[in-house]
Amino acid sequence: MAELIDRHGPVDLAPADSEFRRLIVSIVNQQLSTASARAVRERAFELIGEPITPDAVLAAEEAALREAGLSNSKIEYVRNCARAFRERDLTRDGLYEYGDDEVIDLLTEIRGVGAWTARMYLIFALGREDVLPLGDLAVRRGIDQLYGTGDATMDRSEMRSIAEAWRPYRSVATRYVWLEYEDD
């Protein structure tokens, strides 16, 4: 890990300015390559208009969102998130007293938000420092490349053991793993 920190320098650890926008980013990013997700996100956000708010998402025309590249299911999911944000306080302030597992449970009640998306929310929207998102393929591949043989044979329990040394800053270490993996 020290080599990664030296190679990549400091990483931006500040949580996103808009928790809702960050959740929508995670929904769009689900199961897409980085480049594809970026392109779809840019088109959809241009259509919705800044700031990305629950009201703006709900007001956007479904056909236009589809034309921007969102699938029918992702349109449903971002709208489910918008309604959830209207109904309860899912911001940093609103979730401050909740533990990570409680936040995951609360978020995964929203149709379209799975454990991966909830963990991305913990890291990037809430700024939680000790999240290990092993549901993320790039994290698993990155850990395997750095600490294993690089042939995807390392299992999640081995990865968890490696990541124990990163506590209580597994989110920070994860960001370095992502940076290294994206550089390859």
PDB file of C-alpha atoms in Angstrom:
ATOM      1  CA  MET A   1       0.000   0.000   0.000  1.00  0.00           C
ATOM      2  CA  ALA A   2       2.884   2.372   0.744  1.00  0.00           C
ATOM      3  CA  GLU A   3       4.073   1.971  -2.861  1.00  0.00           C
ATOM      4  CA  LEU A   4       0.615   2.898  -4.162  1.00  0.00           C
ATOM      5  CA  ILE A   5       0.493   5.996  -1.978  1.00  0.00           C
ATOM      6  CA  ASP A   6       3.938   7.048  -3.207  1.00  0.00           C
ATOM      7  CA  ARG A   7       3.028   6.366  -6.836  1.00  0.00           C
ATOM      8  CA  HIS A   8      -0.363   8.101  -6.843  1.00  0.00           C
ATOM      9  CA  GLY A   9       0.094  10.787  -4.198  1.00  0.00           C
ATOM     10  CA  PRO A  10      -2.769  12.088  -2.098  1.00  0.00           C
ATOM     11  CA  VAL A  11      -6.315  11.135  -3.095  1.00  0.00           C
ATOM     12  CA  ASP A  12      -9.344  13.368  -2.737  1.00  0.00           C
ATOM     13  CA  LEU A  13     -11.270  12.013   0.217  1.00  0.00           C
ATOM     14  CA  ALA A  14     -13.882  14.757   0.450  1.00  0.00           C
ATOM     15  CA  PRO A  15     -17.422  13.430   0.241  1.00  0.00           C
ATOM     16  CA  ALA A  16     -19.537  14.561  -2.690  1.00  0.00           C
ATOM     17  CA  ASP A  17     -21.194  17.953  -2.388  1.00  0.00           C
ATOM     18  CA  SER A  18     -24.583  16.455  -3.238  1.00  0.00           C
ATOM     19  CA  GLU A  19     -25.429  13.116  -1.697  1.00  0.00           C
ATOM     20  CA  PHE A  20     -28.395  12.639  -4.041  1.00  0.00           C
ATOM     21  CA  ARG A  21     -26.334  13.368  -7.156  1.00  0.00           C
ATOM     22  CA  ARG A  22     -23.704  10.892  -5.970  1.00  0.00           C
ATOM     23  CA  LEU A  23     -26.332   8.179  -5.490  1.00  0.00           C
ATOM     24  CA  ILE A  24     -27.567   8.772  -9.039  1.00  0.00           C
ATOM     25  CA  VAL A  25     -23.961   8.500 -10.290  1.00  0.00           C
ATOM     26  CA  SER A  26     -23.691   5.086  -8.617  1.00  0.00           C
ATOM     27  CA  ILE A  27     -26.969   3.927 -10.155  1.00  0.00           C
ATOM     28  CA  VAL A  28     -25.804   4.992 -13.626  1.00  0.00           C
ATOM     29  CA  ASN A  29     -22.411   3.335 -13.076  1.00  0.00           C
ATOM     30  CA  GLN A  30     -23.936  -0.050 -12.194  1.00  0.00           C
ATOM     31  CA  GLN A  31     -22.624  -2.751 -14.524  1.00  0.00           C
ATOM     32  CA  LEU A  32     -21.095  -0.323 -17.036  1.00  0.00           C
ATOM     33  CA  SER A  33     -17.502   0.329 -17.963  1.00  0.00           C
ATOM     34  CA  THR A  34     -16.067   3.589 -16.678  1.00  0.00           C
ATOM     35  CA  ALA A  35     -16.122   5.187 -20.135  1.00  0.00           C
ATOM     36  CA  SER A  36     -19.676   4.081 -20.925  1.00  0.00           C
ATOM     37  CA  ALA A  37     -20.960   5.216 -17.532  1.00  0.00           C
ATOM     38  CA  ARG A  38     -19.315   8.618 -17.945  1.00  0.00           C
ATOM     39  CA  ALA A  39     -20.897   9.141 -21.377  1.00  0.00           C
ATOM     40  CA  VAL A  40     -24.392   8.128 -20.225  1.00  0.00           C
ATOM     41  CA  ARG A  41     -24.067  10.191 -17.051  1.00  0.00           C
ATOM     42  CA  GLU A  42     -22.993  13.311 -18.949  1.00  0.00           C
ATOM     43  CA  ARG A  43     -25.927  13.039 -21.370  1.00  0.00           C
ATOM     44  CA  ALA A  44     -28.456  12.313 -18.628  1.00  0.00           C
ATOM     45  CA  PHE A  45     -27.202  15.093 -16.353  1.00  0.00           C
ATOM     46  CA  GLU A  46     -27.233  17.577 -19.224  1.00  0.00           C
ATOM     47  CA  LEU A  47     -30.845  16.615 -19.889  1.00  0.00           C
ATOM     48  CA  ILE A  48     -31.873  16.810 -16.214  1.00  0.00           C
ATOM     49  CA  GLY A  49     -29.935  20.030 -15.637  1.00  0.00           C
ATOM     50  CA  GLU A  50     -27.876  21.085 -12.664  1.00  0.00           C
ATOM     51  CA  PRO A  51     -28.354  20.826  -9.802  1.00  0.00           C
ATOM     52  CA  ILE A  52     -29.363  17.170  -9.926  1.00  0.00           C
ATOM     53  CA  THR A  53     -32.246  17.052  -7.474  1.00  0.00           C
ATOM     54  CA  PRO A  54     -35.046  14.590  -6.749  1.00  0.00           C
ATOM     55  CA  ASP A  55     -37.575  16.996  -8.278  1.00  0.00           C
ATOM     56  CA  ALA A  56     -35.492  17.445 -11.437  1.00  0.00           C
ATOM     57  CA  VAL A  57     -35.097  13.675 -11.880  1.00  0.00           C
ATOM     58  CA  LEU A  58     -38.812  13.100 -11.420  1.00  0.00           C
ATOM     59  CA  ALA A  59     -39.645  15.914 -13.862  1.00  0.00           C
ATOM     60  CA  ALA A  60     -37.396  14.587 -16.652  1.00  0.00           C
ATOM     61  CA  GLU A  61     -39.220  12.896 -19.492  1.00  0.00           C
ATOM     62  CA  GLU A  62     -38.775   9.136 -19.557  1.00  0.00           C
ATOM     63  CA  ALA A  63     -38.222   9.018 -23.330  1.00  0.00           C
ATOM     64  CA  ALA A  64     -35.498  11.650 -23.083  1.00  0.00           C
ATOM     65  CA  LEU A  65     -33.766   9.770 -20.272  1.00  0.00           C
ATOM     66  CA  ARG A  66     -33.881   6.618 -22.383  1.00  0.00           C
ATOM     67  CA  GLU A  67     -32.448   8.546 -25.330  1.00  0.00           C
ATOM     68  CA  ALA A  68     -29.645   9.762 -23.048  1.00  0.00           C
ATOM     69  CA  GLY A  69     -28.718   6.112 -22.511  1.00  0.00           C
ATOM     70  CA  LEU A  70     -30.530   5.075 -19.345  1.00  0.00           C
ATOM     71  CA  SER A  71     -32.262   1.712 -19.551  1.00  0.00           C
ATOM     72  CA  ASN A  72     -35.865   1.346 -18.428  1.00  0.00           C
ATOM     73  CA  SER A  73     -34.689  -0.262 -15.192  1.00  0.00           C
ATOM     74  CA  LYS A  74     -32.184   2.513 -14.448  1.00  0.00           C
ATOM     75  CA  ILE A  75     -34.862   5.126 -15.068  1.00  0.00           C
ATOM     76  CA  GLU A  76     -37.027   3.316 -12.543  1.00  0.00           C
ATOM     77  CA  TYR A  77     -34.128   3.092 -10.089  1.00  0.00           C
ATOM     78  CA  VAL A  78     -33.130   6.777 -10.248  1.00  0.00           C
ATOM     79  CA  ARG A  79     -36.775   7.743  -9.808  1.00  0.00           C
ATOM     80  CA  ASN A  80     -37.079   5.363  -6.841  1.00  0.00           C
ATOM     81  CA  CYS A  81     -34.062   7.119  -5.312  1.00  0.00           C
ATOM     82  CA  ALA A  82     -35.640  10.513  -5.957  1.00  0.00           C
ATOM     83  CA  ARG A  83     -38.829   9.471  -4.174  1.00  0.00           C
ATOM     84  CA  ALA A  84     -36.830   8.003  -1.274  1.00  0.00           C
ATOM     85  CA  PHE A  85     -34.911  11.272  -0.872  1.00  0.00           C
ATOM     86  CA  ARG A  86     -38.220  13.151  -0.790  1.00  0.00           C
ATOM     87  CA  GLU A  87     -39.585  10.825   1.903  1.00  0.00           C
ATOM     88  CA  ARG A  88     -36.625  10.707   4.286  1.00  0.00           C
ATOM     89  CA  ASP A  89     -33.351  12.402   5.055  1.00  0.00           C
ATOM     90  CA  LEU A  90     -30.661  10.264   3.391  1.00  0.00           C
ATOM     91  CA  THR A  91     -28.001  12.956   3.598  1.00  0.00           C
ATOM     92  CA  ARG A  92     -24.837  12.884   5.733  1.00  0.00           C
ATOM     93  CA  ASP A  93     -26.700  14.769   8.458  1.00  0.00           C
ATOM     94  CA  GLY A  94     -29.706  12.474   8.315  1.00  0.00           C
ATOM     95  CA  LEU A  95     -27.606   9.293   8.440  1.00  0.00           C
ATOM     96  CA  TYR A  96     -24.924  10.530  10.848  1.00  0.00           C
ATOM     97  CA  GLU A  97     -26.107   8.349  13.745  1.00  0.00           C
ATOM     98  CA  TYR A  98     -26.434   5.225  11.587  1.00  0.00           C
ATOM     99  CA  GLY A  99     -23.723   2.598  11.374  1.00  0.00           C
ATOM    100  CA  ASP A 100     -22.518   1.417   7.974  1.00  0.00           C
ATOM    101  CA  ASP A 101     -24.580  -1.779   8.042  1.00  0.00           C
ATOM    102  CA  GLU A 102     -27.679   0.194   9.049  1.00  0.00           C
ATOM    103  CA  VAL A 103     -27.157   2.577   6.126  1.00  0.00           C
ATOM    104  CA  ILE A 104     -26.745  -0.374   3.752  1.00  0.00           C
ATOM    105  CA  ASP A 105     -29.968  -1.915   5.081  1.00  0.00           C
ATOM    106  CA  LEU A 106     -31.836   1.372   4.715  1.00  0.00           C
ATOM    107  CA  LEU A 107     -30.586   2.085   1.194  1.00  0.00           C
ATOM    108  CA  THR A 108     -31.130  -1.426  -0.109  1.00  0.00           C
ATOM    109  CA  GLU A 109     -34.816  -1.065   0.738  1.00  0.00           C
ATOM    110  CA  ILE A 110     -34.936   1.209  -2.324  1.00  0.00           C
ATOM    111  CA  ARG A 111     -35.612  -0.886  -5.433  1.00  0.00           C
ATOM    112  CA  GLY A 112     -32.507  -0.581  -7.610  1.00  0.00           C
ATOM    113  CA  VAL A 113     -30.047   0.052  -4.789  1.00  0.00           C
ATOM    114  CA  GLY A 114     -28.022  -3.031  -4.010  1.00  0.00           C
ATOM    115  CA  ALA A 115     -25.170  -3.599  -1.624  1.00  0.00           C
ATOM    116  CA  TRP A 116     -22.577  -2.359  -4.164  1.00  0.00           C
ATOM    117  CA  THR A 117     -24.432   0.930  -4.680  1.00  0.00           C
ATOM    118  CA  ALA A 118     -24.935   1.349  -0.932  1.00  0.00           C
ATOM    119  CA  ARG A 119     -21.210   0.860  -0.300  1.00  0.00           C
ATOM    120  CA  MET A 120     -20.354   3.402  -3.018  1.00  0.00           C
ATOM    121  CA  TYR A 121     -22.732   5.779  -1.245  1.00  0.00           C
ATOM    122  CA  LEU A 122     -20.997   5.154   2.079  1.00  0.00           C
ATOM    123  CA  ILE A 123     -17.613   5.962   0.546  1.00  0.00           C
ATOM    124  CA  PHE A 124     -18.356   8.766  -1.887  1.00  0.00           C
ATOM    125  CA  ALA A 125     -21.455  10.488  -0.462  1.00  0.00           C
ATOM    126  CA  LEU A 126     -21.138   9.950   3.264  1.00  0.00           C
ATOM    127  CA  GLY A 127     -17.351   9.949   3.461  1.00  0.00           C
ATOM    128  CA  ARG A 128     -17.180   6.810   5.591  1.00  0.00           C
ATOM    129  CA  GLU A 129     -13.562   5.796   6.041  1.00  0.00           C
ATOM    130  CA  ASP A 130     -13.704   2.055   6.684  1.00  0.00           C
ATOM    131  CA  VAL A 131     -15.706   0.493   3.843  1.00  0.00           C
ATOM    132  CA  LEU A 132     -14.398  -2.460   1.852  1.00  0.00           C
ATOM    133  CA  PRO A 133     -16.503  -2.854  -1.327  1.00  0.00           C
ATOM    134  CA  LEU A 134     -15.585  -6.366  -2.415  1.00  0.00           C
ATOM    135  CA  GLY A 135     -18.684  -6.388  -4.605  1.00  0.00           C
ATOM    136  CA  ASP A 136     -16.742  -4.102  -6.938  1.00  0.00           C
ATOM    137  CA  LEU A 137     -14.992  -6.031  -9.695  1.00  0.00           C
ATOM    138  CA  ALA A 138     -12.197  -3.469 -10.061  1.00  0.00           C
ATOM    139  CA  VAL A 139     -11.436  -3.684  -6.341  1.00  0.00           C
ATOM    140  CA  ARG A 140     -11.263  -7.486  -6.454  1.00  0.00           C
ATOM    141  CA  ARG A 141      -9.114  -7.504  -9.586  1.00  0.00           C
ATOM    142  CA  GLY A 142      -6.902  -4.770  -8.183  1.00  0.00           C
ATOM    143  CA  ILE A 143      -6.318  -6.588  -4.902  1.00  0.00           C
ATOM    144  CA  ASP A 144      -5.606  -9.798  -6.791  1.00  0.00           C
ATOM    145  CA  GLN A 145      -3.101  -8.024  -9.058  1.00  0.00           C
ATOM    146  CA  LEU A 146      -1.378  -6.336  -6.127  1.00  0.00           C
ATOM    147  CA  TYR A 147      -1.372  -9.137  -3.579  1.00  0.00           C
ATOM    148  CA  GLY A 148      -2.160 -12.335  -5.445  1.00  0.00           C
ATOM    149  CA  THR A 149      -1.095 -13.948  -8.651  1.00  0.00           C
ATOM    150  CA  GLY A 150      -3.158 -11.643 -10.874  1.00  0.00           C
ATOM    151  CA  ASP A 151      -5.104 -14.553 -12.339  1.00  0.00           C
ATOM    152  CA  ALA A 152      -8.315 -13.925 -10.351  1.00  0.00           C
ATOM    153  CA  THR A 153      -7.856 -16.948  -8.098  1.00  0.00           C
ATOM    154  CA  MET A 154      -7.900 -15.040  -4.802  1.00  0.00           C
ATOM    155  CA  ASP A 155     -11.192 -15.433  -2.969  1.00  0.00           C
ATOM    156  CA  ARG A 156     -12.992 -12.763  -0.973  1.00  0.00           C
ATOM    157  CA  SER A 157     -11.959 -14.164   2.398  1.00  0.00           C
ATOM    158  CA  GLU A 158      -8.301 -13.819   1.386  1.00  0.00           C
ATOM    159  CA  MET A 159      -9.014 -10.249   0.252  1.00  0.00           C
ATOM    160  CA  ARG A 160     -10.701  -9.453   3.563  1.00  0.00           C
ATOM    161  CA  SER A 161      -7.635 -10.779   5.392  1.00  0.00           C
ATOM    162  CA  ILE A 162      -5.340  -8.543   3.355  1.00  0.00           C
ATOM    163  CA  ALA A 163      -7.608  -5.550   3.949  1.00  0.00           C
ATOM    164  CA  GLU A 164      -7.526  -6.030   7.731  1.00  0.00           C
ATOM    165  CA  ALA A 165      -4.184  -4.198   7.700  1.00  0.00           C
ATOM    166  CA  TRP A 166      -5.947  -1.198   6.153  1.00  0.00           C
ATOM    167  CA  ARG A 167      -8.403  -0.744   9.055  1.00  0.00           C
ATOM    168  CA  PRO A 168      -9.781   1.763   9.962  1.00  0.00           C
ATOM    169  CA  TYR A 169      -9.134   3.339   6.544  1.00  0.00           C
ATOM    170  CA  ARG A 170     -10.226   0.646   4.102  1.00  0.00           C
ATOM    171  CA  SER A 171     -12.121   3.232   2.010  1.00  0.00           C
ATOM    172  CA  VAL A 172      -8.885   5.147   1.507  1.00  0.00           C
ATOM    173  CA  ALA A 173      -6.967   1.995   0.612  1.00  0.00           C
ATOM    174  CA  THR A 174      -9.755   1.038  -1.786  1.00  0.00           C
ATOM    175  CA  ARG A 175      -9.328   4.328  -3.617  1.00  0.00           C
ATOM    176  CA  TYR A 176      -5.652   3.550  -4.114  1.00  0.00           C
ATOM    177  CA  VAL A 177      -6.500   0.081  -5.394  1.00  0.00           C
ATOM    178  CA  TRP A 178      -8.924   1.657  -7.900  1.00  0.00           C
ATOM    179  CA  LEU A 179      -6.285   4.143  -9.039  1.00  0.00           C
ATOM    180  CA  GLU A 180      -3.735   1.397  -9.581  1.00  0.00           C
ATOM    181  CA  TYR A 181      -6.202  -0.850 -11.370  1.00  0.00           C
ATOM    182  CA  GLU A 182      -7.346   1.986 -13.667  1.00  0.00           C
ATOM    183  CA  ASP A 183      -3.725   2.761 -14.541  1.00  0.00           C
ATOM    184  CA  ASP A 184      -3.167  -0.746 -15.937  1.00  0.00           C
TER     185      ASP A 184
END
